[in-house]
XYZ file of C-alpha atoms in Angstrom:
497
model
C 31.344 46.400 -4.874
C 32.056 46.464 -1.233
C 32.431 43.821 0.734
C 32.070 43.547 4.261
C 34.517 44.407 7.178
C 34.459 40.847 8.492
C 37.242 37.974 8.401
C 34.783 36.235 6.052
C 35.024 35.133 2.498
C 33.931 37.968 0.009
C 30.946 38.654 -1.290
C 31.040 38.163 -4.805
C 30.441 41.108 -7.019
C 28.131 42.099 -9.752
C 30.565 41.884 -12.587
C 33.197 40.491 -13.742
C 30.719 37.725 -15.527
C 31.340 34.791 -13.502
C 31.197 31.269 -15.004
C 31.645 27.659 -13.582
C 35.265 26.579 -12.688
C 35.657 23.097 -14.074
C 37.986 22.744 -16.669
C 37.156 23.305 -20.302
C 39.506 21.424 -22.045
C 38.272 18.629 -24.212
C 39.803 15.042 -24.168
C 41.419 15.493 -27.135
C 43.022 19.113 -25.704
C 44.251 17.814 -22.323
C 45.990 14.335 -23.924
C 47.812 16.671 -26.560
C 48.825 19.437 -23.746
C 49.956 16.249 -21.620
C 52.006 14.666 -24.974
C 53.327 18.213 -25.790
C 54.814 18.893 -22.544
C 56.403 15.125 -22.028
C 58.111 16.325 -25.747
C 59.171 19.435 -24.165
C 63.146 19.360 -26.109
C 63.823 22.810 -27.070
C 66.777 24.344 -25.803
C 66.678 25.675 -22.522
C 66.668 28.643 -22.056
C 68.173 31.697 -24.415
C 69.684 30.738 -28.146
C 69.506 34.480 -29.033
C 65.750 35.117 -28.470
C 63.390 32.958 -26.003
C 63.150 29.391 -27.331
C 59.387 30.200 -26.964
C 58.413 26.318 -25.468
C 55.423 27.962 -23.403
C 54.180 30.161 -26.146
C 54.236 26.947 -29.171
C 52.130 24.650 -26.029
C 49.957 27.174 -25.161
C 49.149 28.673 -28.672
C 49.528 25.461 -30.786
C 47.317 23.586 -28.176
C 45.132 25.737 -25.419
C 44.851 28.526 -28.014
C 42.209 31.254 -25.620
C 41.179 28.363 -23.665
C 43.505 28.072 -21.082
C 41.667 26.085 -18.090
C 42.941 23.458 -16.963
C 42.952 21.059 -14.546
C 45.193 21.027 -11.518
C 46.940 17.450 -12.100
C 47.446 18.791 -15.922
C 49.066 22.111 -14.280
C 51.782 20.369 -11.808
C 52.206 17.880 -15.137
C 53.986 20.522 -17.147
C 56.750 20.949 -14.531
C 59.558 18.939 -15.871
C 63.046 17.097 -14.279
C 65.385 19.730 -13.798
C 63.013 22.871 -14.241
C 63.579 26.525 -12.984
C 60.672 27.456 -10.978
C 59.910 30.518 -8.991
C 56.766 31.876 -7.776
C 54.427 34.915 -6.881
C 53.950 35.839 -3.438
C 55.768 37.726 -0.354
C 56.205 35.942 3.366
C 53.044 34.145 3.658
C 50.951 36.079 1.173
C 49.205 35.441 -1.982
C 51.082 31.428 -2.585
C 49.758 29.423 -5.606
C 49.409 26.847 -2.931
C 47.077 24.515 -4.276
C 49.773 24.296 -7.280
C 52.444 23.867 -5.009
C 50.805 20.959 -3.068
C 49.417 18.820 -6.436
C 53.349 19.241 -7.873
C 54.585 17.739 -4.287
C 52.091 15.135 -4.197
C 52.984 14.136 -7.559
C 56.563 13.840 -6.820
C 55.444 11.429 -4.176
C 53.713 9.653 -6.577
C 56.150 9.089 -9.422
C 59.648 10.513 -8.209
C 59.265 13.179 -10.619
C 60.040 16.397 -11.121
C 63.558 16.207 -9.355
C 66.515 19.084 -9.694
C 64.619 21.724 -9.323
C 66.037 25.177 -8.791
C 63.641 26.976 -6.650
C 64.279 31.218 -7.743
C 62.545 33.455 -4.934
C 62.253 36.750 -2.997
C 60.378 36.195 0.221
C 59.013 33.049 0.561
C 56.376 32.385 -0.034
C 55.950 29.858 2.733
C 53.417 29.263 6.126
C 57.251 29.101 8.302
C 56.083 25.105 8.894
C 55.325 23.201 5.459
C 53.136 24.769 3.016
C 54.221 27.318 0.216
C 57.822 26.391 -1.177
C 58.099 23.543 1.533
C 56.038 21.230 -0.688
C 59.361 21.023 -2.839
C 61.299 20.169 -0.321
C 60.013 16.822 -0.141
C 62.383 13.525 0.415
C 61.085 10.535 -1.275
C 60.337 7.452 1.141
C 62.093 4.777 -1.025
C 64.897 5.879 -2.015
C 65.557 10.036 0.017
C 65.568 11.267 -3.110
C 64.969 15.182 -3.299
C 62.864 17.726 -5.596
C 65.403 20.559 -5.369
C 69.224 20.638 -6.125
C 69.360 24.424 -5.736
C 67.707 27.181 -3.928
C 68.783 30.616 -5.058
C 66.291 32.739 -2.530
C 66.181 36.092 -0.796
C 64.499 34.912 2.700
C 64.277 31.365 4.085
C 62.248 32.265 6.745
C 59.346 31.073 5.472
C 60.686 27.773 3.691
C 62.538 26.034 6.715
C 62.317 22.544 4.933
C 64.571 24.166 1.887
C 66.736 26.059 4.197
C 67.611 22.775 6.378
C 68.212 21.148 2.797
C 70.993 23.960 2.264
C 72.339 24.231 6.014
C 73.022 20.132 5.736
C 74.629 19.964 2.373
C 72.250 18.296 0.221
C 71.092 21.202 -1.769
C 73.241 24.236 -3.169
C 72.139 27.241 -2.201
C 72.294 31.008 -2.167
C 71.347 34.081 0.084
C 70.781 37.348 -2.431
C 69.078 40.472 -1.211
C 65.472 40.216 -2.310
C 65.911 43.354 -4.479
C 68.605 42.261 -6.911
C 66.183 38.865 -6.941
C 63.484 41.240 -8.424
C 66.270 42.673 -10.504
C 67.388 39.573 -12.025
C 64.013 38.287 -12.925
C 63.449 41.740 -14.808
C 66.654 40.812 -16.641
C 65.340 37.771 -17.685
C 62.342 39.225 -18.701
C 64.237 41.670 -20.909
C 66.437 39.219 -22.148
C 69.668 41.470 -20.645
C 72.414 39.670 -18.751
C 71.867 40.329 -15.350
C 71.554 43.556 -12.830
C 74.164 45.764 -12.184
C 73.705 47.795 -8.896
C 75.916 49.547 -5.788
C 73.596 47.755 -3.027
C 75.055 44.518 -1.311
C 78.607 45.685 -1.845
C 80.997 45.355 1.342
C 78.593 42.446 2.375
C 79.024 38.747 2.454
C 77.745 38.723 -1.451
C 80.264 40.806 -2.478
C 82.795 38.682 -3.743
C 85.360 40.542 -2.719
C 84.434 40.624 0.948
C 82.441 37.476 0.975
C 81.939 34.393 -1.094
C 79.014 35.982 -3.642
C 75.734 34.409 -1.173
C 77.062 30.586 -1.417
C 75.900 29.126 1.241
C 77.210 25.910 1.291
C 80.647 23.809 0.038
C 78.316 22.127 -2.723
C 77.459 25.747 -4.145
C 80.343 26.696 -6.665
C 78.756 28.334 -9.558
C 79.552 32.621 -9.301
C 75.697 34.130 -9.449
C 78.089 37.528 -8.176
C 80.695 39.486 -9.571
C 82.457 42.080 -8.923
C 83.012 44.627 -12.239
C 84.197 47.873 -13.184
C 81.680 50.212 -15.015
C 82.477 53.620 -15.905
C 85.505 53.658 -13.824
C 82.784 52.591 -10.853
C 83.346 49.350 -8.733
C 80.157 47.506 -8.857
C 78.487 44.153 -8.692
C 76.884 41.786 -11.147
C 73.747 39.908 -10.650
C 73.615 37.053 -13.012
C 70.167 36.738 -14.396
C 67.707 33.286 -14.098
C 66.036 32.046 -17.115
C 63.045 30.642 -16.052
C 61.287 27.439 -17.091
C 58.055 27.631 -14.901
C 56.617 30.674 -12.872
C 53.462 29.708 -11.060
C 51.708 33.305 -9.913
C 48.342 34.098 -8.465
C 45.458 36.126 -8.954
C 42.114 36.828 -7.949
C 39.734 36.214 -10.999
C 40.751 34.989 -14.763
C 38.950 34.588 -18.283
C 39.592 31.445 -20.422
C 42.176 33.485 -22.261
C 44.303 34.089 -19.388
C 43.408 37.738 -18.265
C 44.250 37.798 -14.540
C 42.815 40.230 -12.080
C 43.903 41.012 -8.283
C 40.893 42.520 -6.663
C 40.962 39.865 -3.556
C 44.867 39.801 -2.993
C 46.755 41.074 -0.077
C 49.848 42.228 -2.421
C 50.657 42.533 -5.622
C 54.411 40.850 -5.318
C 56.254 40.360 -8.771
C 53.655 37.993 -10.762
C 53.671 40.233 -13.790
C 57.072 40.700 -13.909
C 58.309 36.736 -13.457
C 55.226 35.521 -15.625
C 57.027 37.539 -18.046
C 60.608 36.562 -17.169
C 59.205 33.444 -18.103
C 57.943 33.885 -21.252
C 61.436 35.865 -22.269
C 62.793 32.381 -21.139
C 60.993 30.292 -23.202
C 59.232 28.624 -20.025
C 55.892 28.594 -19.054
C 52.995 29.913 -16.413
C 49.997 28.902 -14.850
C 47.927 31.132 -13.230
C 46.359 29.969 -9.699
C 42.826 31.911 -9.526
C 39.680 31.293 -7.126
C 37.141 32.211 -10.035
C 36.390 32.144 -14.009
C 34.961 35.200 -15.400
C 33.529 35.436 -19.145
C 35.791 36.001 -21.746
C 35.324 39.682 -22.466
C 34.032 40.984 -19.422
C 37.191 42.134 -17.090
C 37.500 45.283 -17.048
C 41.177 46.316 -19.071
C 42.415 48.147 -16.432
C 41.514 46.231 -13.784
C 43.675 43.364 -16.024
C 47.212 43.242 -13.684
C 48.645 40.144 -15.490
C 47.408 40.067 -19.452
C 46.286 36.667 -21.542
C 49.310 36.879 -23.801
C 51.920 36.446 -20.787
C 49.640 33.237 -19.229
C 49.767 29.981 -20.580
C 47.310 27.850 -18.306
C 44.857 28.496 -15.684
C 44.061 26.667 -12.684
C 40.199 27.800 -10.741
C 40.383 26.705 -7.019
C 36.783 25.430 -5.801
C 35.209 27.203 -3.070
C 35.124 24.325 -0.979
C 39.071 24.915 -0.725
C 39.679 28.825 -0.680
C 40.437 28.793 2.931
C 43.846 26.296 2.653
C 44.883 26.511 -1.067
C 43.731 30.206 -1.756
C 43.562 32.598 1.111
C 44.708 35.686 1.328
C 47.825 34.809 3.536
C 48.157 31.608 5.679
C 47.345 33.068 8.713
C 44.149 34.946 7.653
C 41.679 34.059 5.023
C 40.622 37.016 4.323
C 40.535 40.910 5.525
C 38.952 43.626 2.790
C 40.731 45.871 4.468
C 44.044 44.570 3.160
C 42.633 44.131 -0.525
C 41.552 47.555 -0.223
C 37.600 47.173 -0.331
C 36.832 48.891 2.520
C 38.696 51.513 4.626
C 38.656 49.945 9.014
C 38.443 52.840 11.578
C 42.358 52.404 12.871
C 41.131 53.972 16.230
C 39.549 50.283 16.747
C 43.093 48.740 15.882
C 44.134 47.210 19.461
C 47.588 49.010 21.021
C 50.557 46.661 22.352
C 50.375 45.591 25.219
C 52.712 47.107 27.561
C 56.207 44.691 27.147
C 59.904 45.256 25.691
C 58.349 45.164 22.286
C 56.330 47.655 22.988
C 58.893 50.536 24.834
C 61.503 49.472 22.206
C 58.466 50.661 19.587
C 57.747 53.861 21.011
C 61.470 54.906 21.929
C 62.271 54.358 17.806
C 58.803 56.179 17.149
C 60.734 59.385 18.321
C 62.607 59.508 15.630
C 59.944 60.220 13.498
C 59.379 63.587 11.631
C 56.493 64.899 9.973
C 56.107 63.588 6.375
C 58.438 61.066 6.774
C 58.817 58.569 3.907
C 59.005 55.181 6.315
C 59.917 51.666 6.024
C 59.038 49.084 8.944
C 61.187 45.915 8.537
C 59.500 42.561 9.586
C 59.291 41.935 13.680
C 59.860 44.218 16.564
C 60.060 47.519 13.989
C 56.442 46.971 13.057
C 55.785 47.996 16.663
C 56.557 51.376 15.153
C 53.617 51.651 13.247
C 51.036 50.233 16.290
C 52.690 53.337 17.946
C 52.358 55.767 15.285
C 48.908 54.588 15.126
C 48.213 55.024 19.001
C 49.559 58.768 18.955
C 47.301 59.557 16.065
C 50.268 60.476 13.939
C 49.677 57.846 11.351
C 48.408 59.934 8.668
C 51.400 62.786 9.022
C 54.230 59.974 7.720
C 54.198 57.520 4.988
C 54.559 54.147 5.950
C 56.006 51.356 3.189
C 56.810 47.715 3.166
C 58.816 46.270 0.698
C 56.006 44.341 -1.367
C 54.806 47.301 -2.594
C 52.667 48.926 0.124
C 52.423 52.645 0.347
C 50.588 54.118 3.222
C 47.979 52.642 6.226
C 48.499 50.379 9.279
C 50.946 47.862 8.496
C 49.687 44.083 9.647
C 52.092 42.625 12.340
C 53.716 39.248 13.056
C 53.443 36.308 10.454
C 50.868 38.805 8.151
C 53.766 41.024 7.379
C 53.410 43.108 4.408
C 50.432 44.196 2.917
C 48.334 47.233 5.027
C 44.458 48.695 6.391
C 43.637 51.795 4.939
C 47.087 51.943 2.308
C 46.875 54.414 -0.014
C 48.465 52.805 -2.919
C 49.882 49.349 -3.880
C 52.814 48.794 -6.359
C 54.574 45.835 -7.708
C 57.626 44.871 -5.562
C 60.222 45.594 -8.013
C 59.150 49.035 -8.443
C 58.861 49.576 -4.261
C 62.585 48.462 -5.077
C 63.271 51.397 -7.659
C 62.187 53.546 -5.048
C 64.097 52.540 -2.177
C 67.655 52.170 -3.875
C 66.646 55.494 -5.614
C 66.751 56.930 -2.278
C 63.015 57.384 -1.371
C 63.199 57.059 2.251
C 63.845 59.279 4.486
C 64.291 56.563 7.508
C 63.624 53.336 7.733
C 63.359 51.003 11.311
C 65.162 47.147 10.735
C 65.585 44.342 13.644
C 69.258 42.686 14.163
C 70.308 39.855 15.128
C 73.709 40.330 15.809
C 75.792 44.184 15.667
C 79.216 44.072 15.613
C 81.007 46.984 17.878
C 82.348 48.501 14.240
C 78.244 48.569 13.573
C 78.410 45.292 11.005
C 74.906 43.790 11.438
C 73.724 40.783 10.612
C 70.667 39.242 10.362
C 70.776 36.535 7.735
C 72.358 33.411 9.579
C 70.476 33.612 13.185
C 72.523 30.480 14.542
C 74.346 27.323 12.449
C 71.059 25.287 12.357
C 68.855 28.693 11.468
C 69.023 30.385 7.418
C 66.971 33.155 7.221
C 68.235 35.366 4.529
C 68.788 39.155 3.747
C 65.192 40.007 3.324
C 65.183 43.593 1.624
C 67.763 44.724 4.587
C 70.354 45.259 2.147
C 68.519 47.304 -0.386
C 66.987 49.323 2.478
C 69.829 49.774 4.524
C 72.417 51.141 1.558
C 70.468 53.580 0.414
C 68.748 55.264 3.654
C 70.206 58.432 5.119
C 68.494 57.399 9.126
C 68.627 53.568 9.266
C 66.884 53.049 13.063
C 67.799 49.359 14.266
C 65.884 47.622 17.203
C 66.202 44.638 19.604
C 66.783 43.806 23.153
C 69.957 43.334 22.883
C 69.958 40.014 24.016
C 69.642 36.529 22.311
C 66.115 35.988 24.130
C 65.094 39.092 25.007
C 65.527 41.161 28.435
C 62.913 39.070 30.202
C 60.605 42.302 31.749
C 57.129 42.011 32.304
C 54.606 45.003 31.914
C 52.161 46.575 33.775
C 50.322 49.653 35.076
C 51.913 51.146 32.137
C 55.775 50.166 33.519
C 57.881 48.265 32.622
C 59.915 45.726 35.346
């Protein structure tokens, strides 16, 4: 089952059993799926135990056959929904659901209030991804969202303007204790309780809990005493709709990842979801037989997905590539193994002499993490003094191991030697995994406060996983120019000027 080392689409392998795509819902199905959902009235959310909404629809109706149609998919999202979604930076986005729930807002004005839940992105940093909910309707500037509660806004713009002018509430919560909260949901426990964000701007008692706005009053933060300990309080989400995304599905909602980038948290918010009472849909690129995936190669299971939505092949490349930016690389869903030696150096620049100077303080078996921008220079290094295979190199969406990709592609890796869900890359780094761990700044105080969440009054960016990195690292290696836009040098002849 390898596929070859080309930026191509892959080849499709001998099992699972594939089947066609088009929805397999009868008439009769899809009008009572469409009736049941306009009747969704439960309560939201918790009344002890899950309300269950998703699991009545799906069983009562869909029963094992869970295909549907992408206009029945974006139907079940209702006015005032809790959405969040699979995917890290511009990786692995449902995007085709994203864009048919947009367009439909467009359409009929509905759904409205949302409250988008996140971790990075997922986004193109333009208008794809989350940005399709940002939407302003033409007659009357209407908006989807009323609340973003996110962990990086680099990728969304549209929803971070929406926040930075005051139409939207919204909050900035390292990405970790987003993971965290969505496990809490998904274990029905009342939030996450954790040392890492304290003496920061969402500590309440040193900052204002991640509001980011005047409209955003509601306390997602708190400060409380366990044990004698000081620590904070992440409020958990209930979640009414998680849209995730995998690779290949059955009719009964098995979902496999062989062609993503990352892994991200789909298992863990499709099952937040259910917890909640809400529902998921399950963005795919191919039907297999019912019967023939291979258990363990099963990453989300039947019983957690509700509907299923099969992208045609004639639109893999904008609704269901691997990231925005490339369509596809085996390398990076770990079907072949690239020669690294044919990975291109940098060029010779700031970038690049910032890179190798924080390269030095490497060690031998290292346990690594490269934030996003000028530190993953650090692995191109690495990689160029054929030291890449005496550290261990991580990102925080679950990659262990191989060349990092660079730029807009951050986060999954060539050649990594194992991939993990982003919640449990989490455990490990708040555990105190790493050994050291290389982060840009945008701004460093002369006490050593950094920040690089707010970039400037009209840019929102967000913690990232700085916070959850940075706390619990012994070496924490930060890099930058210095300067707002850089030093200005040019390079050549292997100088710098």
């Amino acid at each position: 089952n390898v596929s070859p080392a080309v930026n191509t689409q892959p080849a499709t392998p001998a099992t699972p059993h594939l089947r066609p795509h088009a929805p397999i819902l009868s008439q009769k199905q899809t009008t009572m799926l469409r009736a049941a959902v306009s009747r969704r009235s439960l309560p939201r959310h918790r009344v002890g135990l899950a309300s269950r909404r998703g699991m009545t629809f799906a069983k009562g109706i869909l029963g094992r056959h869970k295909v549907v149609s992408l206009e029945d998919a974006a139907g079940i999202v209702q006015d005032g929904d809790v959405i969040t979604s699979s995917g890290f930076v511009s990786q692995g986005c449902p995007e085709a659901l994203f864009e048919a729930l947009g367009e439909r807002f467009l359409a009929t004005k509905s759904p409205k209030n949302l409250t988008l839940f996140f971790g990075g992105g997922p986004g193109d940093y333009d208008c794809r991804g989350l940005n399709h909910l940002a939407k302003e309707h033409p007659e009357d500037g209407s908006l989807m969202i009323r609340k973003a509660i996110g962990g990086h806004f680099g990728q969304v713009p549209m929803v971070a303007k929406h926040v930075l002018d005051n139409r939207i509430q919204g909050y900035s919560i390292p990405m970790g204790a987003i993971s965290r909260m969505a496990r809490a949901s998904a274990s029905n426990s009342p939030g996450h309780i954790t040392h890492i964000g304290m003496g920061t701007y969402v500590d309440p008692k040193t900052g204002n809990g991640g509001k980011l706005n005047d409209l955003t009053t509601e306390d997602l933060v708190e400060r409380i005493t366990v044990g004698g300990d000081e620590l904070l309080f992440f409020k958990a989400v209930p979640v009414d709709v998680a849209f995730i995304r995998g690779t290949t599905a059955d009719s009964s909602g098995n979902v496999t990842m062989e062609h993503e980038s990352v892994l991200s948290d789909a298992r863990l918010l499709a099952t937040a979801a259910k917890a909640s009472g809400g529902v998921v849909v399950a963005q795919v690129k191919r039907l297999a037989e019912t019967g023939s995936l291979n258990a363990r190669d099963v990453h989300v299971p039947g019983a957690l997905v509700d509907c299923v939505v099969v992208v045609p092949p004639s639109d893999h490349a904008t609704q269901h590539g691997m990231s925005y930016f490339t369509t596809y690389d085996p390398s990076w869903s770990h079907e072949v193994r690239v020669p690294l030696e044919d990975i291109p150096s940098l060029p010779v620049s700031e970038r690049s002499v910032i890179a190798r100077r924080a390269a030095m303080e490497l060690s031998p078996g290292d346990s690594v993490n490269l934030g996003i921008g000028m530190p993953d220079g650090v692995a191109s290094v690495a990689n160029e003094e054929k030291v890449l295979d005496r550290i261990f190199l991580s990102t925080e969406c679950g990659i262990h191991g191989g060349m990092g990709a660079a730029g807009h592609d951050f986060g999954p890796a060539a050649n990594a030697d194992a991939v993990v869900e982003m919640n449990h890359m989490f455990d490990y780094y708040n555990g105190g995994g790493l050994d050291i761990c290389f982060l840009g700044a945008a701004q460093i105080s002369k006490s050593g406060d950094v920040n690089v969440s707010r970039l400037s009054d009209d840019r929102l960016t967000g913690p990232g996983g700085f916070m959850d990195i940075t706390q619990a690292t012994n070496k924490v290696v930060y890099m930058g120019a210095f300067t707002a836009g850089g030093v200005g040098g040019e390079g050549g002849g292997g100088k710098l000027s």
